[in-house]
Short mmCIF file of C-alpha atoms and ligand atoms in Angstrom, two decimals:
data_model
loop_
_atom_site.label_atom_id
_atom_site.label_comp_id
_atom_site.label_asym_id
_atom_site.label_seq_id
_atom_site.Cartn_x
_atom_site.Cartn_y
_atom_site.Cartn_z
CA MET A 220 97.70 115.46 100.89
CA PRO A 221 98.55 114.67 97.38
CA GLY A 222 96.47 112.01 95.69
CA SER A 223 97.72 109.03 94.08
CA ASN A 224 99.71 109.59 90.84
CA ALA A 225 98.31 106.94 88.74
CA SER A 226 98.48 109.09 85.76
CA THR A 227 102.07 109.77 85.66
CA SER A 228 103.88 106.52 85.54
CA PRO A 229 104.80 105.76 89.29
CA PHE A 230 107.91 103.94 88.53
CA GLY A 231 109.28 106.19 85.79
CA THR A 232 112.49 107.97 86.24
CA SER A 233 111.99 110.11 83.20
CA ASN A 234 113.47 113.44 84.34
CA ILE A 235 116.81 111.79 85.69
CA ASN A 236 118.30 114.79 87.35
CA GLN A 237 115.18 116.50 88.87
CA PRO A 238 113.75 115.06 91.93
CA ARG A 239 110.02 114.63 91.48
CA PRO A 240 107.53 115.89 94.08
CA TRP A 241 106.15 113.33 96.36
CA ALA A 242 103.02 111.41 95.40
CA LEU A 243 101.45 108.69 97.17
CA PRO A 244 101.26 105.04 95.27
CA ALA A 245 98.00 103.86 94.00
CA ILE A 246 96.94 100.88 96.04
CA ASP A 247 95.92 98.64 93.22
CA GLN A 248 99.39 99.02 91.66
CA ILE A 249 101.27 97.91 94.82
CA LEU A 250 98.78 95.26 96.51
CA GLU A 251 97.56 91.95 95.20
CA LYS A 252 93.95 90.94 95.39
CA GLY A 253 93.16 88.11 97.62
CA LYS A 254 91.36 84.78 96.57
CA THR A 255 88.11 83.97 98.01
CA THR A 256 88.28 80.51 99.70
CA PHE A 257 84.95 78.60 99.50
CA PHE A 258 83.91 76.55 102.59
CA ASP A 259 81.33 73.99 103.37
CA ASP A 260 78.45 74.86 105.63
CA ASP A 261 77.88 71.32 106.21
CA VAL A 262 81.22 70.97 107.89
CA ASP A 263 80.18 73.68 110.47
CA ARG A 264 76.87 72.00 111.24
CA GLN A 265 78.37 68.74 111.78
CA ARG A 266 80.93 70.14 114.22
CA ALA A 267 78.27 71.94 116.06
CA ARG A 268 76.46 68.57 116.40
CA VAL A 269 79.75 67.18 117.81
CA ILE A 270 80.23 69.76 120.22
CA GLU A 271 76.68 69.57 121.72
CA ASP A 272 76.91 65.71 121.81
CA THR A 273 80.25 65.69 123.41
CA LEU A 274 79.49 68.27 126.11
CA LYS A 275 76.37 66.48 126.86
CA MET A 276 77.88 63.21 127.30
CA LEU A 277 80.15 64.83 129.69
CA GLY A 278 77.46 66.08 131.75
CA ALA A 279 77.57 69.76 130.46
CA PRO A 280 74.87 70.08 127.86
CA VAL A 281 74.90 73.31 125.57
CA LYS A 282 73.01 74.76 122.64
CA VAL A 283 75.21 76.15 119.69
CA VAL A 284 73.40 79.40 119.12
CA GLU A 285 75.58 80.97 116.62
CA ILE A 286 78.26 79.98 114.08
CA ASN A 287 80.99 82.41 113.06
CA ARG A 288 83.43 81.69 110.42
CA GLY A 289 86.71 83.39 110.38
CA PRO A 290 89.85 82.91 108.33
CA THR A 291 91.55 80.52 110.74
CA ILE A 292 89.05 79.47 113.11
CA THR A 293 85.26 79.12 113.43
CA GLN A 294 83.57 80.45 116.55
CA PHE A 295 80.68 78.32 117.99
CA GLY A 296 78.71 80.46 120.21
CA VAL A 297 77.13 78.09 122.88
CA GLU A 298 74.64 78.79 125.54
CA PRO A 299 74.64 76.62 128.82
CA ASP A 300 71.66 74.39 129.20
CA PHE A 301 69.99 73.27 132.39
CA ILE A 302 70.72 70.23 134.16
CA GLU A 303 68.72 68.37 136.90
CA THR A 304 70.53 67.92 140.25
CA ARG A 305 68.73 66.71 143.28
CA GLY A 306 65.35 67.67 142.08
CA SER A 307 66.46 71.29 141.07
CA ARG A 308 67.30 72.71 137.74
CA THR A 309 70.56 74.46 137.45
CA ARG A 310 72.52 75.87 134.58
CA VAL A 311 75.81 74.12 133.60
CA ARG A 312 78.59 76.30 135.01
CA VAL A 313 80.76 78.20 132.54
CA ALA A 314 83.85 77.04 134.09
CA LYS A 315 82.68 73.42 133.62
CA ILE A 316 82.70 74.10 129.96
CA ALA A 317 85.88 75.71 129.83
CA SER A 318 87.49 72.65 131.81
CA LEU A 319 86.48 70.39 128.92
CA VAL A 320 88.34 72.04 126.00
CA ASP A 321 90.85 69.15 125.79
CA ASP A 322 88.04 66.66 125.37
CA LEU A 323 86.38 68.81 122.77
CA ALA A 324 89.57 68.89 121.04
CA LEU A 325 89.80 65.37 120.87
CA ALA A 326 86.14 64.83 119.74
CA LEU A 327 86.67 67.28 116.94
CA SER A 328 90.17 66.15 116.16
CA ALA A 329 91.41 69.67 116.26
CA ARG A 330 94.97 70.91 117.12
CA THR A 331 93.86 73.21 119.96
CA ILE A 332 90.68 74.78 121.05
CA ARG A 333 90.32 78.18 122.80
CA VAL A 334 87.26 79.00 124.92
CA GLU A 335 86.23 82.51 125.39
CA ALA A 336 83.88 82.75 128.39
CA PRO A 337 81.84 84.73 128.00
CA VAL A 338 82.39 86.50 124.44
CA PRO A 339 82.29 90.31 125.38
CA GLY A 340 79.02 91.99 124.28
CA LYS A 341 77.30 88.62 123.49
CA GLY A 342 75.43 86.35 125.57
CA TYR A 343 77.23 83.20 124.77
CA ILE A 344 80.39 81.30 125.39
CA GLY A 345 82.80 81.14 122.24
CA ILE A 346 84.28 77.85 121.45
CA GLU A 347 87.02 78.42 118.73
CA VAL A 348 87.85 75.65 116.55
CA PRO A 349 90.52 75.67 113.88
CA ASN A 350 89.34 75.54 110.34
CA GLU A 351 90.44 72.57 108.07
CA GLN A 352 91.68 75.03 105.49
CA ILE A 353 93.13 78.37 106.49
CA ALA A 354 92.23 81.46 104.32
CA LEU A 355 94.95 84.23 103.79
CA VAL A 356 93.88 87.62 104.92
CA THR A 357 95.67 89.78 102.12
CA LEU A 358 96.57 93.31 103.15
CA ARG A 359 94.39 94.78 100.34
CA ASP A 360 91.23 92.92 101.70
CA VAL A 361 91.58 94.92 104.92
CA VAL A 362 92.97 98.31 103.50
CA GLU A 363 89.85 98.40 101.09
CA SER A 364 87.45 97.41 103.79
CA ASP A 365 84.85 100.15 105.40
CA ALA A 366 86.37 99.32 108.95
CA PHE A 367 89.80 100.82 107.38
CA ARG A 368 88.16 103.60 105.46
CA ARG A 369 86.21 104.76 108.60
CA LEU A 370 89.53 105.66 110.16
CA LYS A 371 90.86 108.99 109.15
CA SER A 372 94.39 109.13 110.73
CA PRO A 373 97.34 108.85 108.59
CA LEU A 374 98.77 106.52 110.90
CA ARG A 375 95.97 103.95 110.39
CA PHE A 376 96.88 100.34 109.54
CA ALA A 377 95.34 96.94 108.82
CA LEU A 378 95.28 94.60 111.56
CA GLY A 379 93.57 91.40 110.13
CA GLN A 380 90.15 89.71 110.33
CA ASP A 381 88.18 88.73 113.41
CA VAL A 382 86.54 85.54 114.32
CA ALA A 383 83.61 86.19 111.98
CA GLY A 384 85.93 87.38 108.99
CA ASN A 385 85.13 91.03 109.56
CA ALA A 386 88.16 93.49 108.85
CA VAL A 387 89.83 95.31 111.71
CA ALA A 388 92.03 98.06 111.45
CA ALA A 389 93.65 100.40 114.16
CA ASP A 390 95.19 103.78 114.36
CA LEU A 391 99.02 104.00 115.53
CA SER A 392 98.54 107.56 116.80
CA ALA A 393 95.83 106.55 119.17
CA MET A 394 97.82 103.66 120.82
CA PRO A 395 100.32 105.41 120.56
CA HIS A 396 102.85 102.65 120.86
CA LEU A 397 102.62 99.03 120.06
CA LEU A 398 104.31 95.90 121.59
CA ILE A 399 104.39 92.56 119.54
CA ALA A 400 105.31 89.34 120.95
CA GLY A 401 105.31 85.69 120.01
CA GLN A 402 107.41 82.63 119.35
CA THR A 403 109.31 82.23 116.31
CA GLY A 404 107.56 81.82 113.20
CA SER A 405 104.42 82.98 114.73
CA GLY A 406 103.83 86.03 112.45
CA LYS A 407 105.47 89.18 114.11
CA SER A 408 107.51 90.22 111.18
CA VAL A 409 104.71 89.83 108.79
CA CYS A 410 102.63 91.95 111.02
CA VAL A 411 105.33 94.70 111.23
CA ASN A 412 105.74 94.65 107.51
CA SER A 413 101.94 95.06 106.96
CA LEU A 414 101.99 98.13 109.42
CA ILE A 415 104.87 99.55 107.54
CA CYS A 416 103.39 99.01 104.13
CA CYS A 417 100.14 100.67 105.37
CA LEU A 418 102.21 103.65 106.48
CA LEU A 419 103.95 103.74 103.27
CA LEU A 420 100.90 103.59 101.28
CA HIS A 421 99.43 106.67 103.02
CA ASN A 422 102.22 109.08 103.91
CA THR A 423 104.78 110.79 101.93
CA PRO A 424 108.28 111.50 103.59
CA ASP A 425 107.04 114.94 104.36
CA ASP A 426 104.53 113.64 106.63
CA LEU A 427 106.32 110.65 108.07
CA ARG A 428 109.83 109.38 108.75
CA LEU A 429 110.97 106.15 109.81
CA ILE A 430 113.63 104.64 111.97
CA MET A 431 113.96 100.83 111.70
CA VAL A 432 116.18 98.62 114.06
CA ASP A 433 116.84 94.98 112.96
CA PRO A 434 119.50 93.24 114.94
CA LYS A 435 118.53 89.95 112.94
CA ARG A 436 119.36 91.81 109.57
CA VAL A 437 116.91 89.81 107.56
CA GLU A 438 113.60 91.42 108.55
CA LEU A 439 113.61 94.98 107.63
CA THR A 440 116.61 95.53 105.65
CA ASN A 441 114.71 95.31 102.35
CA TYR A 442 113.44 99.06 103.11
CA ASN A 443 116.89 100.54 102.82
CA GLY A 444 116.75 103.31 100.20
CA ILE A 445 113.27 104.48 100.73
CA PRO A 446 112.98 108.20 101.40
CA HIS A 447 111.03 107.91 104.58
CA LEU A 448 114.14 106.35 106.37
CA LEU A 449 115.94 108.66 108.39
CA ALA A 450 119.03 106.47 108.34
CA PRO A 451 119.66 103.02 107.12
CA VAL A 452 118.09 100.18 108.68
CA VAL A 453 120.27 99.88 111.96
CA VAL A 454 121.41 96.37 112.13
CA GLU A 455 124.26 96.96 114.93
CA THR A 456 123.02 96.28 118.22
CA GLU A 457 125.81 98.54 119.59
CA LYS A 458 124.50 101.47 117.75
CA VAL A 459 120.82 101.06 118.94
CA VAL A 460 121.24 102.94 122.37
CA GLY A 461 122.74 105.90 120.33
CA VAL A 462 119.74 105.98 117.95
CA LEU A 463 117.33 105.92 120.88
CA GLN A 464 119.25 108.84 122.42
CA TRP A 465 118.90 110.61 119.23
CA VAL A 466 115.08 109.99 119.22
CA LEU A 467 115.00 111.36 122.65
CA ARG A 468 116.92 114.42 121.77
CA GLU A 469 114.50 114.92 118.84
CA MET A 470 111.56 114.57 121.22
CA ASP A 471 113.09 117.27 123.55
CA MET A 472 113.67 119.44 120.39
CA ARG A 473 110.17 118.95 119.24
CA TYR A 474 108.86 119.94 122.78
CA HIS A 475 110.85 123.01 122.41
CA LYS A 476 109.29 123.89 119.20
CA LEU A 477 105.89 123.15 120.34
CA ALA A 478 106.49 125.39 123.49
CA GLN A 479 107.68 128.34 121.31
CA VAL A 480 104.47 128.69 119.52
CA GLY A 481 102.30 127.47 122.37
CA ALA A 482 101.09 124.33 120.66
CA ARG A 483 100.09 121.41 122.76
CA ASN A 484 100.82 118.78 120.28
CA ILE A 485 102.35 118.36 116.80
CA VAL A 486 98.93 118.38 115.03
CA GLU A 487 98.16 121.87 116.53
CA TYR A 488 101.74 122.79 115.65
CA ASN A 489 101.48 121.90 111.93
CA ALA A 490 98.24 123.53 111.82
CA ARG A 491 99.46 126.68 112.99
CA LEU A 492 102.52 126.62 110.94
CA ASP A 493 100.30 126.09 107.73
CA ALA A 494 98.25 129.03 108.81
CA THR A 495 100.92 131.49 109.65
CA THR A 496 103.70 130.79 107.21
CA ASP A 497 101.40 129.77 104.21
CA GLY A 498 103.05 126.32 104.33
CA LYS A 499 106.50 127.57 103.57
CA GLU A 500 108.03 126.59 106.70
CA LYS A 501 108.68 122.73 106.89
CA LYS A 502 106.08 120.85 108.91
CA LEU A 503 107.17 118.26 111.58
CA PRO A 504 106.77 114.78 110.19
CA LYS A 505 105.62 112.12 112.48
CA LEU A 506 108.13 109.65 113.28
CA VAL A 507 107.70 106.02 114.02
CA VAL A 508 110.55 103.97 115.20
CA PHE A 509 110.34 100.05 114.62
CA ILE A 510 112.56 97.67 116.47
CA ASP A 511 112.33 94.00 115.36
CA GLU A 512 113.85 92.10 118.25
CA LEU A 513 113.81 93.77 121.42
CA ALA A 514 115.53 90.88 123.42
CA ASP A 515 118.92 91.44 121.66
CA LEU A 516 119.02 95.09 122.96
CA MET A 517 117.84 94.29 126.43
CA MET A 518 120.69 91.51 126.70
CA LEU A 519 123.38 93.98 125.62
CA ALA A 520 122.34 97.26 127.31
CA PRO A 521 119.19 96.55 129.56
CA ASP A 522 119.29 99.77 131.76
CA GLU A 523 119.79 102.15 128.76
CA THR A 524 117.37 100.41 126.51
CA GLN A 525 114.77 100.13 129.04
CA GLY A 526 115.42 103.87 130.13
CA ALA A 527 115.21 105.28 126.69
CA ILE A 528 112.15 103.24 125.62
CA THR A 529 110.16 104.29 128.73
CA ARG A 530 111.00 107.77 128.63
CA LEU A 531 110.11 107.94 124.82
CA ALA A 532 106.87 106.01 125.51
CA GLN A 533 105.84 108.07 128.12
CA LEU A 534 106.53 111.58 126.55
CA SER A 535 106.45 111.17 122.85
CA ARG A 536 102.77 111.11 122.01
CA ALA A 537 102.35 114.76 121.79
CA THR A 538 105.38 115.05 119.51
CA GLY A 539 104.25 112.63 117.01
CA ILE A 540 106.75 109.81 117.85
CA HIS A 541 105.47 106.34 118.01
CA LEU A 542 107.26 103.07 118.90
CA VAL A 543 106.72 99.70 117.56
CA ILE A 544 108.42 96.94 119.31
CA ALA A 545 108.66 93.05 118.54
CA THR A 546 110.19 90.34 120.59
CA GLN A 547 110.46 86.62 120.30
CA ARG A 548 111.26 86.35 124.13
CA PRO A 549 108.18 87.44 126.01
CA SER A 550 110.02 86.82 129.39
CA VAL A 551 109.91 89.34 132.27
CA GLU A 552 113.69 90.08 131.76
CA VAL A 553 112.87 91.49 128.12
CA VAL A 554 109.15 92.60 128.46
CA THR A 555 109.79 94.29 131.83
CA GLY A 556 106.94 95.60 133.97
CA ILE A 557 107.93 99.01 133.27
CA ILE A 558 108.10 98.56 129.53
CA LYS A 559 104.56 96.84 129.67
CA ALA A 560 103.25 99.71 131.63
CA ASN A 561 103.99 102.00 128.90
CA PHE A 562 102.57 99.92 125.92
CA PRO A 563 98.94 99.57 126.66
CA ALA A 564 98.45 98.46 122.87
CA ARG A 565 99.72 94.95 122.42
CA ILE A 566 99.58 91.97 120.08
CA ALA A 567 100.24 88.48 121.23
CA PHE A 568 101.04 85.83 118.62
CA ALA A 569 101.36 82.18 119.54
CA VAL A 570 103.59 81.50 122.41
CA ALA A 571 104.83 78.28 124.22
CA SER A 572 103.23 78.59 127.52
CA ASN A 573 100.71 80.46 129.44
CA THR A 574 103.42 82.19 131.49
CA ASP A 575 104.52 83.93 128.26
CA SER A 576 100.79 84.83 127.37
CA ARG A 577 100.41 86.38 130.85
CA VAL A 578 103.58 88.37 130.34
CA ILE A 579 102.26 89.91 127.09
CA LEU A 580 98.55 90.33 127.92
CA ASP A 581 98.32 89.80 131.63
CA GLN A 582 96.12 86.79 130.77
CA PRO A 583 96.37 83.25 129.26
CA GLY A 584 95.08 82.41 125.80
CA ALA A 585 97.86 83.19 123.50
CA GLU A 586 99.46 79.67 124.05
CA ARG A 587 96.35 78.18 122.42
CA LEU A 588 96.89 80.30 119.31
CA LEU A 589 97.73 78.43 115.93
CA GLY A 590 100.81 80.50 114.76
CA ARG A 591 101.03 82.03 111.39
CA GLY A 592 99.29 85.27 112.02
CA ASP A 593 96.75 83.99 114.49
CA MET A 594 96.79 86.63 117.24
CA LEU A 595 95.22 88.27 120.20
CA PHE A 596 95.16 92.02 119.97
CA GLN A 597 94.71 94.10 122.97
CA ALA A 598 93.65 97.58 122.31
CA PRO A 599 94.65 100.30 124.83
CA ASP A 600 91.19 101.07 125.82
CA ALA A 601 89.50 97.66 125.18
CA PRO A 602 88.25 95.58 128.14
CA ALA A 603 89.45 92.36 126.62
CA SER A 604 91.70 91.12 123.86
CA ILE A 605 90.18 89.93 120.50
CA ARG A 606 91.37 87.03 118.36
CA LEU A 607 92.29 88.06 114.71
CA GLN A 608 93.87 86.54 111.85
CA GLY A 609 96.64 88.89 110.82
CA THR A 610 96.99 90.55 107.35
CA TYR A 611 99.69 88.90 105.10
CA VAL A 612 101.77 90.97 102.82
CA SER A 613 104.01 89.19 100.52
CA ASP A 614 107.64 89.86 99.78
CA ASN A 615 106.78 90.91 96.21
CA GLU A 616 104.28 93.61 97.45
CA ILE A 617 106.89 94.85 99.80
CA LEU A 618 109.56 95.11 96.84
CA THR A 619 107.02 96.77 94.50
CA LEU A 620 106.30 99.37 97.16
CA VAL A 621 109.95 99.86 98.07
CA SER A 622 110.93 100.39 94.50
CA TYR A 623 107.99 102.85 93.99
CA TRP A 624 109.48 105.11 96.88
CA GLN A 625 113.00 104.57 95.83
CA SER A 626 112.08 105.82 92.37
CA PHE A 627 111.78 109.34 93.76
CA PHE A 628 115.57 109.45 94.11
CA PRO A 629 116.79 109.66 90.44
CA SER A 630 120.44 108.64 91.13
CA THR A 631 119.58 105.83 93.37
CA SER A 632 119.54 102.14 92.07
CA LEU A 633 118.21 99.53 94.36
CA ALA A 634 119.34 99.53 97.93
CA PRO A 635 122.55 97.39 98.19
CA SER A 636 120.66 94.73 100.19
CA MET A 637 118.65 93.97 97.04
CA ALA A 638 121.57 94.26 94.70
CA GLY A 639 123.28 91.65 96.54
CA GLY A 640 125.58 93.73 98.60
CA ILE A 641 125.98 94.05 102.12
CA PRO A 642 122.66 94.56 103.73
CA ASP A 643 123.72 97.05 106.46
CA ALA A 644 125.90 99.35 104.07
CA ILE A 645 124.46 103.08 103.80
CA PRO A 646 122.93 102.90 100.26
CA SER A 647 124.99 105.01 98.03
CA GLY A 648 123.52 107.87 96.01
CA ILE A 649 121.09 108.91 98.57
CA PRO A 650 121.04 112.57 99.19
CA LEU A 651 122.75 113.31 102.59
CA THR A 652 119.45 115.21 103.63
CA GLN A 653 117.98 111.97 103.97
CA MET A 654 120.12 111.28 106.80
CA PRO A 655 120.37 113.83 109.51
CA LEU A 656 120.43 111.10 111.93
CA TRP A 657 123.70 109.82 110.91
CA GLU A 658 125.30 113.33 110.60
CA ASP A 659 123.88 114.14 114.12
CA MET A 660 125.30 110.94 115.57
CA GLN A 661 128.63 111.59 113.70
CA ALA A 662 128.70 115.03 115.25
CA GLN A 663 128.21 113.51 118.56
CA GLU A 664 131.05 111.20 118.34
CA ASP A 665 133.51 113.65 116.90
CA LYS A 666 134.11 116.87 118.25
CA ASP A 667 131.58 119.49 116.80
CA PRO A 668 133.59 121.75 114.22
CA LEU A 669 131.72 124.71 115.63
CA LEU A 670 132.84 124.20 119.21
CA GLU A 671 135.59 126.70 119.03
CA GLU A 672 133.41 129.19 117.40
CA ALA A 673 130.78 128.63 119.85
CA ILE A 674 133.30 129.04 122.95
CA ASP A 675 134.64 132.41 121.06
CA LEU A 676 131.13 133.71 120.66
CA SER A 677 129.99 133.21 124.19
CA ARG A 678 133.21 134.67 125.59
CA ARG A 679 132.74 137.80 123.59
CA GLN A 680 128.99 137.92 124.44
CA GLY A 681 129.83 137.42 128.18
CA ARG A 682 127.23 134.72 128.49
CA ALA A 683 126.17 131.58 126.69
CA SER A 684 122.47 130.29 125.77
CA VAL A 685 121.29 127.36 123.77
CA SER A 686 119.09 130.09 121.78
CA MET A 687 121.82 132.52 121.33
CA LEU A 688 124.02 129.78 119.73
CA GLN A 689 121.20 128.53 117.69
CA ARG A 690 120.55 132.08 116.27
CA ARG A 691 124.08 133.13 115.79
CA LEU A 692 125.44 129.81 114.45
CA ARG A 693 122.31 128.99 112.52
CA ILE A 694 122.05 125.57 113.73
CA GLY A 695 119.25 123.53 115.31
CA TYR A 696 118.32 123.13 118.89
CA THR A 697 119.84 119.82 119.23
CA ARG A 698 123.25 120.70 118.22
CA SER A 699 123.09 123.79 119.97
CA SER A 700 122.30 122.08 123.30
CA ARG A 701 125.09 119.76 122.75
CA LEU A 702 127.50 122.64 122.21
CA VAL A 703 126.44 124.07 125.57
CA GLU A 704 127.07 120.65 127.10
CA ALA A 705 130.52 120.49 125.44
CA MET A 706 131.45 123.88 126.72
CA GLN A 707 130.25 122.91 130.35
CA GLU A 708 132.42 119.80 129.93
CA LYS A 709 135.41 121.82 129.10
CA GLY A 710 134.75 124.33 132.04
CA VAL A 711 134.21 127.34 129.77
CA ILE A 712 130.82 128.06 131.17
CA GLY A 713 129.24 127.11 134.54
CA LYS A 714 125.80 126.61 135.68
CA GLU A 715 122.68 128.21 134.07
CA THR A 716 121.86 131.44 135.78
CA GLY A 717 118.50 132.71 134.98
CA PRO A 718 116.82 133.46 131.43
CA LEU A 719 120.15 135.16 130.38
CA GLY A 720 121.77 131.63 129.96
CA TYR A 721 125.08 130.35 131.40
CA GLU A 722 127.87 132.08 133.15
CA ILE A 723 131.33 132.29 131.57
CA LEU A 724 133.83 130.65 134.04
CA ASP A 725 136.86 130.80 131.78
CA TYR A 726 137.38 133.84 129.39
CA GLY A 727 140.85 132.36 127.99
CA GLN A 728 142.76 134.96 126.23
CA ALA A 729 139.86 137.30 125.59
CA ALA A 730 139.17 140.13 128.07
CA PRO A 731 135.92 139.82 130.02
CA PRO A 732 133.34 142.04 128.50
CA VAL A 733 132.91 145.46 129.83
CA GLU A 734 130.10 145.91 132.24
CA GLU A 735 127.77 148.63 131.20
CA SER A 736 126.59 150.69 134.01
N1 ATP B 1352 99.44 86.76 108.92
C1 ATP B 1352 99.64 85.75 108.29
N2 ATP B 1352 99.13 85.06 107.19
C2 ATP B 1352 99.63 84.03 106.64
N3 ATP B 1352 100.71 83.45 106.98
C3 ATP B 1352 101.64 84.12 107.86
C4 ATP B 1352 101.14 85.16 108.37
N4 ATP B 1352 102.04 85.64 109.18
C5 ATP B 1352 102.91 84.76 109.16
N5 ATP B 1352 102.78 83.98 108.37
C6 ATP B 1352 103.51 82.72 107.89
O1 ATP B 1352 104.60 82.42 109.15
C7 ATP B 1352 106.01 82.64 108.54
C8 ATP B 1352 106.71 83.26 109.70
O2 ATP B 1352 106.35 84.49 110.01
P1 ATP B 1352 107.19 85.63 110.51
O3 ATP B 1352 108.48 85.79 109.80
O4 ATP B 1352 106.32 86.82 110.59
O5 ATP B 1352 107.44 85.22 111.94
P2 ATP B 1352 108.30 85.90 113.25
O6 ATP B 1352 107.30 85.92 114.19
O7 ATP B 1352 108.68 87.17 112.75
O8 ATP B 1352 109.55 84.90 113.45
P3 ATP B 1352 110.84 85.04 114.17
O9 ATP B 1352 110.85 85.44 115.63
O10 ATP B 1352 111.63 84.01 113.77
O11 ATP B 1352 111.23 86.42 113.44
C9 ATP B 1352 105.68 83.61 107.38
O12 ATP B 1352 106.87 83.35 106.50
C10 ATP B 1352 104.41 83.06 106.72
O13 ATP B 1352 104.78 81.94 105.91
MG1 MG B 1353 110.71 87.90 112.67
#
């Protein structure tokens, strides 16, 4: 992996006509340093006393045994005490403490309080009280933490800080897909942006390609013009099903490639390619598809969207394709059971009701979150969700990172969205090789110019097959299989008959080939 290129000017476009080789940005040139917030231990001790006094008064005495201060909330770990009932000593029931949250909130004059009973791995009940002052968790805080550095995957990303202020990071390739839900203003887009920024900080376009879908047109269009994008940010809802189908075809094509060399997954495939071709052959990049607002798509084309997303989610892990989907509407019509079943990694931001929380996490709790990045993260293999304050990435940081990557295209000025143009226009000046997606979709809409040649060739060969067309026409698997489909539709060829491929039904003007005996 190339190192950072702090020595050569990262934003320079010195050699105007020569594309520079990819180099990763230096983190300290992109991300801003966080500020340390000071807090008052006295406030915590005072609150601990209020908790003990209030619960005692309500007949549920507890002892505060631990205080953890996080960026947004402070967690008071409490142990139930004993009470005397009819001569015998019994412990206060956990359920009793949990039922008193509203009284506690009133006593502490807190907006909402969440009780976690018990805290997994700890012997106490967690009472989470909002801090008076909320500390910002910057992306840099987490990216430079040990928790982040420990992860070696190129798709690692910063999530935030937990209730004790410890940095938490995760690995997208292990998830392998992520569902993010929460009401408006709760922090979904900020979360998606910090995930994208983490990926852009650690991956060149050779290693990672992105597809972004943003029906709202304001959340992701800033990324237009970076070389990782396979196509400009897709903003038209009608185009999305086509995009998803393209990704499905790409997945099939990748499976085909893996099968050809007998690799089980993309990592194995790339390693083998490196070893056998000395790195001359292009490696398969990872592909991450971002959808910021699933609801719009599910309204327009529920069956196609759900079908494509579930098929991708079920099959794409081995081929290095990952989905990140956000939605404002965690209802069962949008986040359907089948979609949910395929997204074991989920983030819930603040939601309006515990019904919404159940839709996302299968349990209540998200209705008690505070908004603005306060989240519950459910890791795919974890028994319970953890509460985090999400990382914040500023528009300025995003802009710096975007212009860093844009600077690799000498002729590209700023993307139209930033230059004040139409946000969804294809940025001008970007080499066409950046957009095979578009070419491909175009070819699908229009008739493939190679169709006549493919028909002619197949008639002369007396058979047709995807691999034959691939070889003879020097085209990719995807395009070749579409040509075969088109020939089938036209009735030129029939069914697949064994390893030799498809039989020819219509020989047209050409004479059938002479059978060799
Ligand atoms: N992690 C965070 N730290 C601090 N502030 C945050 C964080 N996340 C979000 N915010 C604040 O909340 C605002 C709204 O966040 P964001 O745009 O991500 O919401 P959203 O969930 O995408 O909403 P919508 O559904 O309307 O698109 C941000 O502009 C920011 O001020
Ligand atoms: Mg948003």
